[in-house]
Every structure is written in C-alpha cells, then in structure tokens.
Amino acid sequence: MRLIIPIEPKPQSRPRASVRGRHATVYEDGKMVAWRKKCTELVRQLYDGPYFDGPIKVDMTFYMPAPKPMSEPPKPRSKAKKVQEYNDFVNARIYVDKKPDLDNLEKAVYDSISKAGVVWADDNIIVEHTTRKVYSPRPRIEIELEEIS
C-alpha cells in the first residue's frame, strides 16, 4: 500500500520546559503541534488501504526542500556539472546529508499516523524499515507499507 502525504517533512521537536512560580511545566513547540495535526488530517483524508494489526515493513522517502542555489534552473551557458546537478535535483537523486536527523523525521510521521487511527494503532508493529531523505522541488513524504506474513 502506498501513501503520499503532501506536506513538507518536519522533525519531531524536543519537549520544552518552563517554570512559572513554583510549578514546572513541560510543553511541545506550537509549530510541531500544528504540523502533526495537519499531517494526521492528511493521513485520514488520503489513506484508503487496509488497517494493519500485525507485523509490517515500511519504506519511507522524505522529499526535502533544497537550498536555493540547487533549486534554481541553470542558465543557458552553465557548465555541464551545474546542469547535471539540477537534473539530479529535479529527479530526486541527491541525498540530504544534513540536518534534520532521519530518526526525528520518522518519529513525527509515525506519531501522526498512529494518531490518525486508520493505518495502525501503534507503530510498534513496524518490524523492518528503510528510510531515505532526498532533495526535491516538491517536498512531501512517500510511504510504502507491506504486511509481513
């Protein structure tokens, strides 16, 4: 089963803490809360596959926005290397070897899918996974789900 979530990938943020008077509170970043809510809504709207309750394999690709120089089309007299780099970018063949970390990206998506309640109840049923992050002109998250028997 394939699921494409048309949202820019965002890593799971760390909990924040503050002290007010004599009370300490822990809270989550507001942007992360809003992102996860939107991602959860998109999963509910777009997923039309089976509900998984046994072991599954997940293959996930994070299509990340590129730095500005990489995403600008080459000028007519550009060197072949620049043209090739742009073509690789357009075809999502350039891996992202910078932040954010893959595990934080995965955590945010898995939590959103669990909260949606239409794919699985908890991500503990994932027994095998492959994840990658590449630059793309269209940021999104693509997920392949497969039941393991």
mmCIF file with all atom_site columns, N, CA and C in Angstrom, residues 27-93:
data_model
loop_
_atom_site.group_PDB
_atom_site.id
_atom_site.type_symbol
_atom_site.label_atom_id
_atom_site.label_alt_id
_atom_site.label_comp_id
_atom_site.label_asym_id
_atom_site.label_entity_id
_atom_site.label_seq_id
_atom_site.pdbx_PDB_ins_code
_atom_site.Cartn_x
_atom_site.Cartn_y
_atom_site.Cartn_z
_atom_site.occupancy
_atom_site.B_iso_or_equiv
_atom_site.pdbx_formal_charge
_atom_site.auth_seq_id
_atom_site.auth_comp_id
_atom_site.auth_asym_id
_atom_site.auth_atom_id
_atom_site.pdbx_PDB_model_num
ATOM 1   N N  . TYR A 1 27 ? 6.002  21.322 27.782  1.00 0.00 ? 27 TYR A N  1
ATOM 2   C CA . TYR A 1 27 ? 5.079  21.540 26.674  1.00 0.00 ? 27 TYR A CA 1
ATOM 3   C C  . TYR A 1 27 ? 5.798  21.286 25.356  1.00 0.00 ? 27 TYR A C  1
ATOM 4   N N  . GLU A 1 28 ? 5.010  21.162 24.305  1.00 0.00 ? 28 GLU A N  1
ATOM 5   C CA . GLU A 1 28 ? 5.571  20.919 22.975  1.00 0.00 ? 28 GLU A CA 1
ATOM 6   C C  . GLU A 1 28 ? 5.513  22.199 22.148  1.00 0.00 ? 28 GLU A C  1
ATOM 7   N N  . ASP A 1 29 ? 6.498  22.359 21.282  1.00 0.00 ? 29 ASP A N  1
ATOM 8   C CA . ASP A 1 29 ? 6.567  23.509 20.388  1.00 0.00 ? 29 ASP A CA 1
ATOM 9   C C  . ASP A 1 29 ? 5.265  23.633 19.590  1.00 0.00 ? 29 ASP A C  1
ATOM 10  N N  . GLY A 1 30 ? 4.701  24.828 19.542  1.00 0.00 ? 30 GLY A N  1
ATOM 11  C CA . GLY A 1 30 ? 3.430  25.065 18.861  1.00 0.00 ? 30 GLY A CA 1
ATOM 12  C C  . GLY A 1 30 ? 3.459  24.724 17.384  1.00 0.00 ? 30 GLY A C  1
ATOM 13  N N  . LYS A 1 31 ? 4.588  24.988 16.712  1.00 0.00 ? 31 LYS A N  1
ATOM 14  C CA . LYS A 1 31 ? 4.697  24.674 15.281  1.00 0.00 ? 31 LYS A CA 1
ATOM 15  C C  . LYS A 1 31 ? 4.644  23.164 15.055  1.00 0.00 ? 31 LYS A C  1
ATOM 16  N N  . MET A 1 32 ? 5.247  22.414 15.985  1.00 0.00 ? 32 MET A N  1
ATOM 17  C CA . MET A 1 32 ? 5.235  20.952 15.859  1.00 0.00 ? 32 MET A CA 1
ATOM 18  C C  . MET A 1 32 ? 3.825  20.415 16.065  1.00 0.00 ? 32 MET A C  1
ATOM 19  N N  . VAL A 1 33 ? 3.113  20.968 17.029  1.00 0.00 ? 33 VAL A N  1
ATOM 20  C CA . VAL A 1 33 ? 1.730  20.549 17.292  1.00 0.00 ? 33 VAL A CA 1
ATOM 21  C C  . VAL A 1 33 ? 0.873  20.792 16.048  1.00 0.00 ? 33 VAL A C  1
ATOM 22  N N  . ALA A 1 34 ? 1.015  21.972 15.437  1.00 0.00 ? 34 ALA A N  1
ATOM 23  C CA . ALA A 1 34 ? 0.235  22.314 14.234  1.00 0.00 ? 34 ALA A CA 1
ATOM 24  C C  . ALA A 1 34 ? 0.607  21.403 13.067  1.00 0.00 ? 34 ALA A C  1
ATOM 25  N N  . TRP A 1 35 ? 1.913  21.117 12.899  1.00 0.00 ? 35 TRP A N  1
ATOM 26  C CA . TRP A 1 35 ? 2.358  20.252 11.802  1.00 0.00 ? 35 TRP A CA 1
ATOM 27  C C  . TRP A 1 35 ? 1.772  18.849 11.970  1.00 0.00 ? 35 TRP A C  1
ATOM 28  N N  . ARG A 1 36 ? 1.879  18.314 13.184  1.00 0.00 ? 36 ARG A N  1
ATOM 29  C CA . ARG A 1 36 ? 1.391  16.954 13.409  1.00 0.00 ? 36 ARG A CA 1
ATOM 30  C C  . ARG A 1 36 ? -0.127 16.873 13.218  1.00 0.00 ? 36 ARG A C  1
ATOM 31  N N  . LYS A 1 37 ? -0.845 17.913 13.622  1.00 0.00 ? 37 LYS A N  1
ATOM 32  C CA . LYS A 1 37 ? -2.300 17.943 13.422  1.00 0.00 ? 37 LYS A CA 1
ATOM 33  C C  . LYS A 1 37 ? -2.628 17.907 11.927  1.00 0.00 ? 37 LYS A C  1
ATOM 34  N N  . LYS A 1 38 ? -1.914 18.712 11.130  1.00 0.00 ? 38 LYS A N  1
ATOM 35  C CA . LYS A 1 38 ? -2.145 18.743 9.679   1.00 0.00 ? 38 LYS A CA 1
ATOM 36  C C  . LYS A 1 38 ? -1.791 17.399 9.050   1.00 0.00 ? 38 LYS A C  1
ATOM 37  N N  . CYS A 1 39 ? -0.660 16.832 9.457   1.00 0.00 ? 39 CYS A N  1
ATOM 38  C CA . CYS A 1 39 ? -0.229 15.538 8.920   1.00 0.00 ? 39 CYS A CA 1
ATOM 39  C C  . CYS A 1 39 ? -1.263 14.456 9.253   1.00 0.00 ? 39 CYS A C  1
ATOM 40  N N  . THR A 1 40 ? -1.763 14.454 10.480  1.00 0.00 ? 40 THR A N  1
ATOM 41  C CA . THR A 1 40 ? -2.779 13.485 10.897  1.00 0.00 ? 40 THR A CA 1
ATOM 42  C C  . THR A 1 40 ? -4.041 13.618 10.049  1.00 0.00 ? 40 THR A C  1
ATOM 43  N N  . GLU A 1 41 ? -4.470 14.854 9.809   1.00 0.00 ? 41 GLU A N  1
ATOM 44  C CA . GLU A 1 41 ? -5.657 15.096 8.977   1.00 0.00 ? 41 GLU A CA 1
ATOM 45  C C  . GLU A 1 41 ? -5.442 14.588 7.549   1.00 0.00 ? 41 GLU A C  1
ATOM 46  N N  . LEU A 1 42 ? -4.246 14.841 7.002   1.00 0.00 ? 42 LEU A N  1
ATOM 47  C CA . LEU A 1 42 ? -3.946 14.383 5.641   1.00 0.00 ? 42 LEU A CA 1
ATOM 48  C C  . LEU A 1 42 ? -3.969 12.858 5.551   1.00 0.00 ? 42 LEU A C  1
ATOM 49  N N  . VAL A 1 43 ? -3.423 12.184 6.569   1.00 0.00 ? 43 VAL A N  1
ATOM 50  C CA . VAL A 1 43 ? -3.437 10.717 6.574   1.00 0.00 ? 43 VAL A CA 1
ATOM 51  C C  . VAL A 1 43 ? -4.882 10.220 6.583   1.00 0.00 ? 43 VAL A C  1
ATOM 52  N N  . ARG A 1 44 ? -5.719 10.803 7.422   1.00 0.00 ? 44 ARG A N  1
ATOM 53  C CA . ARG A 1 44 ? -7.132 10.396 7.478   1.00 0.00 ? 44 ARG A CA 1
ATOM 54  C C  . ARG A 1 44 ? -7.832 10.601 6.136   1.00 0.00 ? 44 ARG A C  1
ATOM 55  N N  . GLN A 1 45 ? -7.521 11.707 5.457   1.00 0.00 ? 45 GLN A N  1
ATOM 56  C CA . GLN A 1 45 ? -8.164 12.013 4.175   1.00 0.00 ? 45 GLN A CA 1
ATOM 57  C C  . GLN A 1 45 ? -7.666 11.122 3.041   1.00 0.00 ? 45 GLN A C  1
ATOM 58  N N  . LEU A 1 46 ? -6.357 10.858 3.015   1.00 0.00 ? 46 LEU A N  1
ATOM 59  C CA . LEU A 1 46 ? -5.745 10.238 1.844   1.00 0.00 ? 46 LEU A CA 1
ATOM 60  C C  . LEU A 1 46 ? -5.590 8.721  1.910   1.00 0.00 ? 46 LEU A C  1
ATOM 61  N N  . TYR A 1 47 ? -5.549 8.145  3.100   1.00 0.00 ? 47 TYR A N  1
ATOM 62  C CA . TYR A 1 47 ? -5.285 6.711  3.199   1.00 0.00 ? 47 TYR A CA 1
ATOM 63  C C  . TYR A 1 47 ? -6.560 5.916  2.940   1.00 0.00 ? 47 TYR A C  1
ATOM 64  N N  . ASP A 1 48 ? -6.489 4.995  1.989   1.00 0.00 ? 48 ASP A N  1
ATOM 65  C CA . ASP A 1 48 ? -7.648 4.152  1.686   1.00 0.00 ? 48 ASP A CA 1
ATOM 66  C C  . ASP A 1 48 ? -7.271 2.675  1.646   1.00 0.00 ? 48 ASP A C  1
ATOM 67  N N  . GLY A 1 49 ? -6.226 2.330  2.360   1.00 0.00 ? 49 GLY A N  1
ATOM 68  C CA . GLY A 1 49 ? -5.757 0.953  2.372   1.00 0.00 ? 49 GLY A CA 1
ATOM 69  C C  . GLY A 1 49 ? -6.238 0.192  3.591   1.00 0.00 ? 49 GLY A C  1
ATOM 70  N N  . PRO A 1 50 ? -5.668 -0.988 3.804   1.00 0.00 ? 50 PRO A N  1
ATOM 71  C CA . PRO A 1 50 ? -6.085 -1.832 4.922   1.00 0.00 ? 50 PRO A CA 1
ATOM 72  C C  . PRO A 1 50 ? -5.578 -1.297 6.264   1.00 0.00 ? 50 PRO A C  1
ATOM 73  N N  . TYR A 1 51 ? -6.230 -1.733 7.324   1.00 0.00 ? 51 TYR A N  1
ATOM 74  C CA . TYR A 1 51 ? -5.788 -1.429 8.685   1.00 0.00 ? 51 TYR A CA 1
ATOM 75  C C  . TYR A 1 51 ? -4.826 -2.542 9.086   1.00 0.00 ? 51 TYR A C  1
ATOM 76  N N  . PHE A 1 52 ? -3.631 -2.177 9.528   1.00 0.00 ? 52 PHE A N  1
ATOM 77  C CA . PHE A 1 52 ? -2.620 -3.168 9.887   1.00 0.00 ? 52 PHE A CA 1
ATOM 78  C C  . PHE A 1 52 ? -2.631 -3.407 11.392  1.00 0.00 ? 52 PHE A C  1
ATOM 79  N N  . ASP A 1 53 ? -2.637 -4.700 11.779  1.00 0.00 ? 53 ASP A N  1
ATOM 80  C CA . ASP A 1 53 ? -2.534 -5.017 13.201  1.00 0.00 ? 53 ASP A CA 1
ATOM 81  C C  . ASP A 1 53 ? -1.481 -6.091 13.462  1.00 0.00 ? 53 ASP A C  1
ATOM 82  N N  . GLY A 1 54 ? -0.776 -6.492 12.405  1.00 0.00 ? 54 GLY A N  1
ATOM 83  C CA . GLY A 1 54 ? 0.314  -7.445 12.539  1.00 0.00 ? 54 GLY A CA 1
ATOM 84  C C  . GLY A 1 54 ? 1.603  -6.818 12.042  1.00 0.00 ? 54 GLY A C  1
ATOM 85  N N  . PRO A 1 55 ? 2.689  -7.575 12.020  1.00 0.00 ? 55 PRO A N  1
ATOM 86  C CA . PRO A 1 55 ? 3.989  -7.026 11.627  1.00 0.00 ? 55 PRO A CA 1
ATOM 87  C C  . PRO A 1 55 ? 3.988  -6.475 10.197  1.00 0.00 ? 55 PRO A C  1
ATOM 88  N N  . ILE A 1 56 ? 4.616  -5.318 10.030  1.00 0.00 ? 56 ILE A N  1
ATOM 89  C CA . ILE A 1 56 ? 4.695  -4.692 8.708   1.00 0.00 ? 56 ILE A CA 1
ATOM 90  C C  . ILE A 1 56 ? 6.105  -4.195 8.417   1.00 0.00 ? 56 ILE A C  1
ATOM 91  N N  . LYS A 1 57 ? 6.335  -4.007 7.126   1.00 0.00 ? 57 LYS A N  1
ATOM 92  C CA . LYS A 1 57 ? 7.582  -3.429 6.622   1.00 0.00 ? 57 LYS A CA 1
ATOM 93  C C  . LYS A 1 57 ? 7.230  -2.056 6.058   1.00 0.00 ? 57 LYS A C  1
ATOM 94  N N  . VAL A 1 58 ? 8.061  -1.054 6.357   1.00 0.00 ? 58 VAL A N  1
ATOM 95  C CA . VAL A 1 58 ? 7.828  0.315  5.895   1.00 0.00 ? 58 VAL A CA 1
ATOM 96  C C  . VAL A 1 58 ? 9.020  0.785  5.075   1.00 0.00 ? 58 VAL A C  1
ATOM 97  N N  . ASP A 1 59 ? 8.740  1.370  3.928   1.00 0.00 ? 59 ASP A N  1
ATOM 98  C CA . ASP A 1 59 ? 9.758  2.013  3.099   1.00 0.00 ? 59 ASP A CA 1
ATOM 99  C C  . ASP A 1 59 ? 9.316  3.469  2.963   1.00 0.00 ? 59 ASP A C  1
ATOM 100 N N  . MET A 1 60 ? 10.129 4.392  3.478   1.00 0.00 ? 60 MET A N  1
ATOM 101 C CA . MET A 1 60 ? 9.710  5.790  3.520   1.00 0.00 ? 60 MET A CA 1
ATOM 102 C C  . MET A 1 60 ? 10.773 6.689  2.896   1.00 0.00 ? 60 MET A C  1
ATOM 103 N N  . THR A 1 61 ? 10.304 7.649  2.092   1.00 0.00 ? 61 THR A N  1
ATOM 104 C CA . THR A 1 61 ? 11.190 8.641  1.489   1.00 0.00 ? 61 THR A CA 1
ATOM 105 C C  . THR A 1 61 ? 10.696 10.027 1.867   1.00 0.00 ? 61 THR A C  1
ATOM 106 N N  . PHE A 1 62 ? 11.610 10.816 2.414   1.00 0.00 ? 62 PHE A N  1
ATOM 107 C CA . PHE A 1 62 ? 11.328 12.213 2.730   1.00 0.00 ? 62 PHE A CA 1
ATOM 108 C C  . PHE A 1 62 ? 11.892 13.064 1.604   1.00 0.00 ? 62 PHE A C  1
ATOM 109 N N  . TYR A 1 63 ? 11.028 13.778 0.927   1.00 0.00 ? 63 TYR A N  1
ATOM 110 C CA . TYR A 1 63 ? 11.444 14.685 -0.141  1.00 0.00 ? 63 TYR A CA 1
ATOM 111 C C  . TYR A 1 63 ? 11.556 16.074 0.478   1.00 0.00 ? 63 TYR A C  1
ATOM 112 N N  . MET A 1 64 ? 12.793 16.522 0.647   1.00 0.00 ? 64 MET A N  1
ATOM 113 C CA . MET A 1 64 ? 13.086 17.753 1.378   1.00 0.00 ? 64 MET A CA 1
ATOM 114 C C  . MET A 1 64 ? 13.262 18.938 0.432   1.00 0.00 ? 64 MET A C  1
ATOM 115 N N  . PRO A 1 65 ? 12.911 20.152 0.908   1.00 0.00 ? 65 PRO A N  1
ATOM 116 C CA . PRO A 1 65 ? 13.177 21.339 0.088   1.00 0.00 ? 65 PRO A CA 1
ATOM 117 C C  . PRO A 1 65 ? 14.686 21.532 -0.047  1.00 0.00 ? 65 PRO A C  1
ATOM 118 N N  . ALA A 1 66 ? 15.109 22.013 -1.187  1.00 0.00 ? 66 ALA A N  1
ATOM 119 C CA . ALA A 1 66 ? 16.539 22.164 -1.467  1.00 0.00 ? 66 ALA A CA 1
ATOM 120 C C  . ALA A 1 66 ? 17.020 23.574 -1.150  1.00 0.00 ? 66 ALA A C  1
ATOM 121 N N  . PRO A 1 67 ? 18.334 23.714 -0.938  1.00 0.00 ? 67 PRO A N  1
ATOM 122 C CA . PRO A 1 67 ? 18.898 25.052 -0.804  1.00 0.00 ? 67 PRO A CA 1
ATOM 123 C C  . PRO A 1 67 ? 18.655 25.832 -2.101  1.00 0.00 ? 67 PRO A C  1
ATOM 124 N N  . LYS A 1 68 ? 18.523 27.132 -1.990  1.00 0.00 ? 68 LYS A N  1
ATOM 125 C CA . LYS A 1 68 ? 18.175 27.964 -3.142  1.00 0.00 ? 68 LYS A CA 1
ATOM 126 C C  . LYS A 1 68 ? 19.097 27.764 -4.352  1.00 0.00 ? 68 LYS A C  1
ATOM 127 N N  . PRO A 1 69 ? 20.427 27.767 -4.177  1.00 0.00 ? 69 PRO A N  1
ATOM 128 C CA . PRO A 1 69 ? 21.288 27.606 -5.366  1.00 0.00 ? 69 PRO A CA 1
ATOM 129 C C  . PRO A 1 69 ? 21.027 26.304 -6.134  1.00 0.00 ? 69 PRO A C  1
ATOM 130 N N  . MET A 1 70 ? 20.671 25.250 -5.413  1.00 0.00 ? 70 MET A N  1
ATOM 131 C CA . MET A 1 70 ? 20.426 23.965 -6.059  1.00 0.00 ? 70 MET A CA 1
ATOM 132 C C  . MET A 1 70 ? 19.099 23.963 -6.820  1.00 0.00 ? 70 MET A C  1
ATOM 133 N N  . SER A 1 71 ? 18.124 24.694 -6.315  1.00 0.00 ? 71 SER A N  1
ATOM 134 C CA . SER A 1 71 ? 16.788 24.639 -6.904  1.00 0.00 ? 71 SER A CA 1
ATOM 135 C C  . SER A 1 71 ? 16.568 25.624 -8.050  1.00 0.00 ? 71 SER A C  1
ATOM 136 N N  . GLU A 1 72 ? 17.538 26.483 -8.312  1.00 0.00 ? 72 GLU A N  1
ATOM 137 C CA . GLU A 1 72 ? 17.405 27.431 -9.421  1.00 0.00 ? 72 GLU A CA 1
ATOM 138 C C  . GLU A 1 72 ? 17.837 26.770 -10.725 1.00 0.00 ? 72 GLU A C  1
ATOM 139 N N  . PRO A 1 73 ? 17.028 26.882 -11.773 1.00 0.00 ? 73 PRO A N  1
ATOM 140 C CA . PRO A 1 73 ? 17.411 26.286 -13.063 1.00 0.00 ? 73 PRO A CA 1
ATOM 141 C C  . PRO A 1 73 ? 18.721 26.899 -13.566 1.00 0.00 ? 73 PRO A C  1
ATOM 142 N N  . PRO A 1 74 ? 19.558 26.087 -14.204 1.00 0.00 ? 74 PRO A N  1
ATOM 143 C CA . PRO A 1 74 ? 20.826 26.614 -14.714 1.00 0.00 ? 74 PRO A CA 1
ATOM 144 C C  . PRO A 1 74 ? 20.598 27.596 -15.863 1.00 0.00 ? 74 PRO A C  1
ATOM 145 N N  . LYS A 1 75 ? 21.506 28.527 -15.966 1.00 0.00 ? 75 LYS A N  1
ATOM 146 C CA . LYS A 1 75 ? 21.447 29.493 -17.070 1.00 0.00 ? 75 LYS A CA 1
ATOM 147 C C  . LYS A 1 75 ? 21.881 28.788 -18.358 1.00 0.00 ? 75 LYS A C  1
ATOM 148 N N  . PRO A 1 76 ? 21.512 29.334 -19.518 1.00 0.00 ? 76 PRO A N  1
ATOM 149 C CA . PRO A 1 76 ? 21.827 28.666 -20.794 1.00 0.00 ? 76 PRO A CA 1
ATOM 150 C C  . PRO A 1 76 ? 23.309 28.315 -20.968 1.00 0.00 ? 76 PRO A C  1
ATOM 151 N N  . ARG A 1 77 ? 24.207 29.129 -20.455 1.00 0.00 ? 77 ARG A N  1
ATOM 152 C CA . ARG A 1 77 ? 25.645 28.863 -20.645 1.00 0.00 ? 77 ARG A CA 1
ATOM 153 C C  . ARG A 1 77 ? 26.290 28.182 -19.440 1.00 0.00 ? 77 ARG A C  1
ATOM 154 N N  . SER A 1 78 ? 25.494 27.578 -18.594 1.00 0.00 ? 78 SER A N  1
ATOM 155 C CA . SER A 1 78 ? 26.027 26.923 -17.401 1.00 0.00 ? 78 SER A CA 1
ATOM 156 C C  . SER A 1 78 ? 26.897 25.731 -17.775 1.00 0.00 ? 78 SER A C  1
ATOM 157 N N  . LYS A 1 79 ? 27.820 25.423 -16.874 1.00 0.00 ? 79 LYS A N  1
ATOM 158 C CA . LYS A 1 79 ? 28.691 24.265 -17.085 1.00 0.00 ? 79 LYS A CA 1
ATOM 159 C C  . LYS A 1 79 ? 27.872 22.984 -16.954 1.00 0.00 ? 79 LYS A C  1
ATOM 160 N N  . ALA A 1 80 ? 28.367 21.943 -17.587 1.00 0.00 ? 80 ALA A N  1
ATOM 161 C CA . ALA A 1 80 ? 27.669 20.651 -17.602 1.00 0.00 ? 80 ALA A CA 1
ATOM 162 C C  . ALA A 1 80 ? 27.419 20.135 -16.183 1.00 0.00 ? 80 ALA A C  1
ATOM 163 N N  . LYS A 1 81 ? 28.364 20.393 -15.271 1.00 0.00 ? 81 LYS A N  1
ATOM 164 C CA . LYS A 1 81 ? 28.212 19.921 -13.894 1.00 0.00 ? 81 LYS A CA 1
ATOM 165 C C  . LYS A 1 81 ? 26.983 20.557 -13.235 1.00 0.00 ? 81 LYS A C  1
ATOM 166 N N  . LYS A 1 82 ? 26.786 21.851 -13.447 1.00 0.00 ? 82 LYS A N  1
ATOM 167 C CA . LYS A 1 82 ? 25.635 22.557 -12.876 1.00 0.00 ? 82 LYS A CA 1
ATOM 168 C C  . LYS A 1 82 ? 24.325 22.018 -13.478 1.00 0.00 ? 82 LYS A C  1
ATOM 169 N N  . VAL A 1 83 ? 24.325 21.772 -14.776 1.00 0.00 ? 83 VAL A N  1
ATOM 170 C CA . VAL A 1 83 ? 23.138 21.231 -15.446 1.00 0.00 ? 83 VAL A CA 1
ATOM 171 C C  . VAL A 1 83 ? 22.823 19.841 -14.893 1.00 0.00 ? 83 VAL A C  1
ATOM 172 N N  . GLN A 1 84 ? 23.854 19.001 -14.741 1.00 0.00 ? 84 GLN A N  1
ATOM 173 C CA . GLN A 1 84 ? 23.655 17.650 -14.211 1.00 0.00 ? 84 GLN A CA 1
ATOM 174 C C  . GLN A 1 84 ? 23.133 17.699 -12.776 1.00 0.00 ? 84 GLN A C  1
ATOM 175 N N  . GLU A 1 85 ? 23.703 18.595 -11.960 1.00 0.00 ? 85 GLU A N  1
ATOM 176 C CA . GLU A 1 85 ? 23.257 18.724 -10.571 1.00 0.00 ? 85 GLU A CA 1
ATOM 177 C C  . GLU A 1 85 ? 21.775 19.118 -10.512 1.00 0.00 ? 85 GLU A C  1
ATOM 178 N N  . TYR A 1 86 ? 21.382 20.036 -11.374 1.00 0.00 ? 86 TYR A N  1
ATOM 179 C CA . TYR A 1 86 ? 19.977 20.467 -11.397 1.00 0.00 ? 86 TYR A CA 1
ATOM 180 C C  . TYR A 1 86 ? 19.069 19.312 -11.846 1.00 0.00 ? 86 TYR A C  1
ATOM 181 N N  . ASN A 1 87 ? 19.493 18.566 -12.844 1.00 0.00 ? 87 ASN A N  1
ATOM 182 C CA . ASN A 1 87 ? 18.706 17.412 -13.310 1.00 0.00 ? 87 ASN A CA 1
ATOM 183 C C  . ASN A 1 87 ? 18.564 16.360 -12.211 1.00 0.00 ? 87 ASN A C  1
ATOM 184 N N  . ASP A 1 88 ? 19.659 16.124 -11.477 1.00 0.00 ? 88 ASP A N  1
ATOM 185 C CA . ASP A 1 88 ? 19.601 15.180 -10.361 1.00 0.00 ? 88 ASP A CA 1
ATOM 186 C C  . ASP A 1 88 ? 18.633 15.671 -9.289  1.00 0.00 ? 88 ASP A C  1
ATOM 187 N N  . PHE A 1 89 ? 18.646 16.977 -9.034  1.00 0.00 ? 89 PHE A N  1
ATOM 188 C CA . PHE A 1 89 ? 17.726 17.562 -8.054  1.00 0.00 ? 89 PHE A CA 1
ATOM 189 C C  . PHE A 1 89 ? 16.272 17.364 -8.489  1.00 0.00 ? 89 PHE A C  1
ATOM 190 N N  . VAL A 1 90 ? 15.974 17.693 -9.732  1.00 0.00 ? 90 VAL A N  1
ATOM 191 C CA . VAL A 1 90 ? 14.605 17.577 -10.247 1.00 0.00 ? 90 VAL A CA 1
ATOM 192 C C  . VAL A 1 90 ? 14.123 16.127 -10.186 1.00 0.00 ? 90 VAL A C  1
ATOM 193 N N  . ASN A 1 91 ? 15.019 15.189 -10.394 1.00 0.00 ? 91 ASN A N  1
ATOM 194 C CA . ASN A 1 91 ? 14.661 13.771 -10.389 1.00 0.00 ? 91 ASN A CA 1
ATOM 195 C C  . ASN A 1 91 ? 14.865 13.107 -9.029  1.00 0.00 ? 91 ASN A C  1
ATOM 196 N N  . ALA A 1 92 ? 15.050 13.916 -7.974  1.00 0.00 ? 92 ALA A N  1
ATOM 197 C CA . ALA A 1 92 ? 15.193 13.428 -6.593  1.00 0.00 ? 92 ALA A CA 1
ATOM 198 C C  . ALA A 1 92 ? 16.292 12.384 -6.455  1.00 0.00 ? 92 ALA A C  1
ATOM 199 N N  . ARG A 1 93 ? 17.466 12.702 -6.998  1.00 0.00 ? 93 ARG A N  1
ATOM 200 C CA . ARG A 1 93 ? 18.589 11.767 -6.903  1.00 0.00 ? 93 ARG A CA 1
ATOM 201 C C  . ARG A 1 93 ? 19.728 12.313 -6.052  1.00 0.00 ? 93 ARG A C  1
#
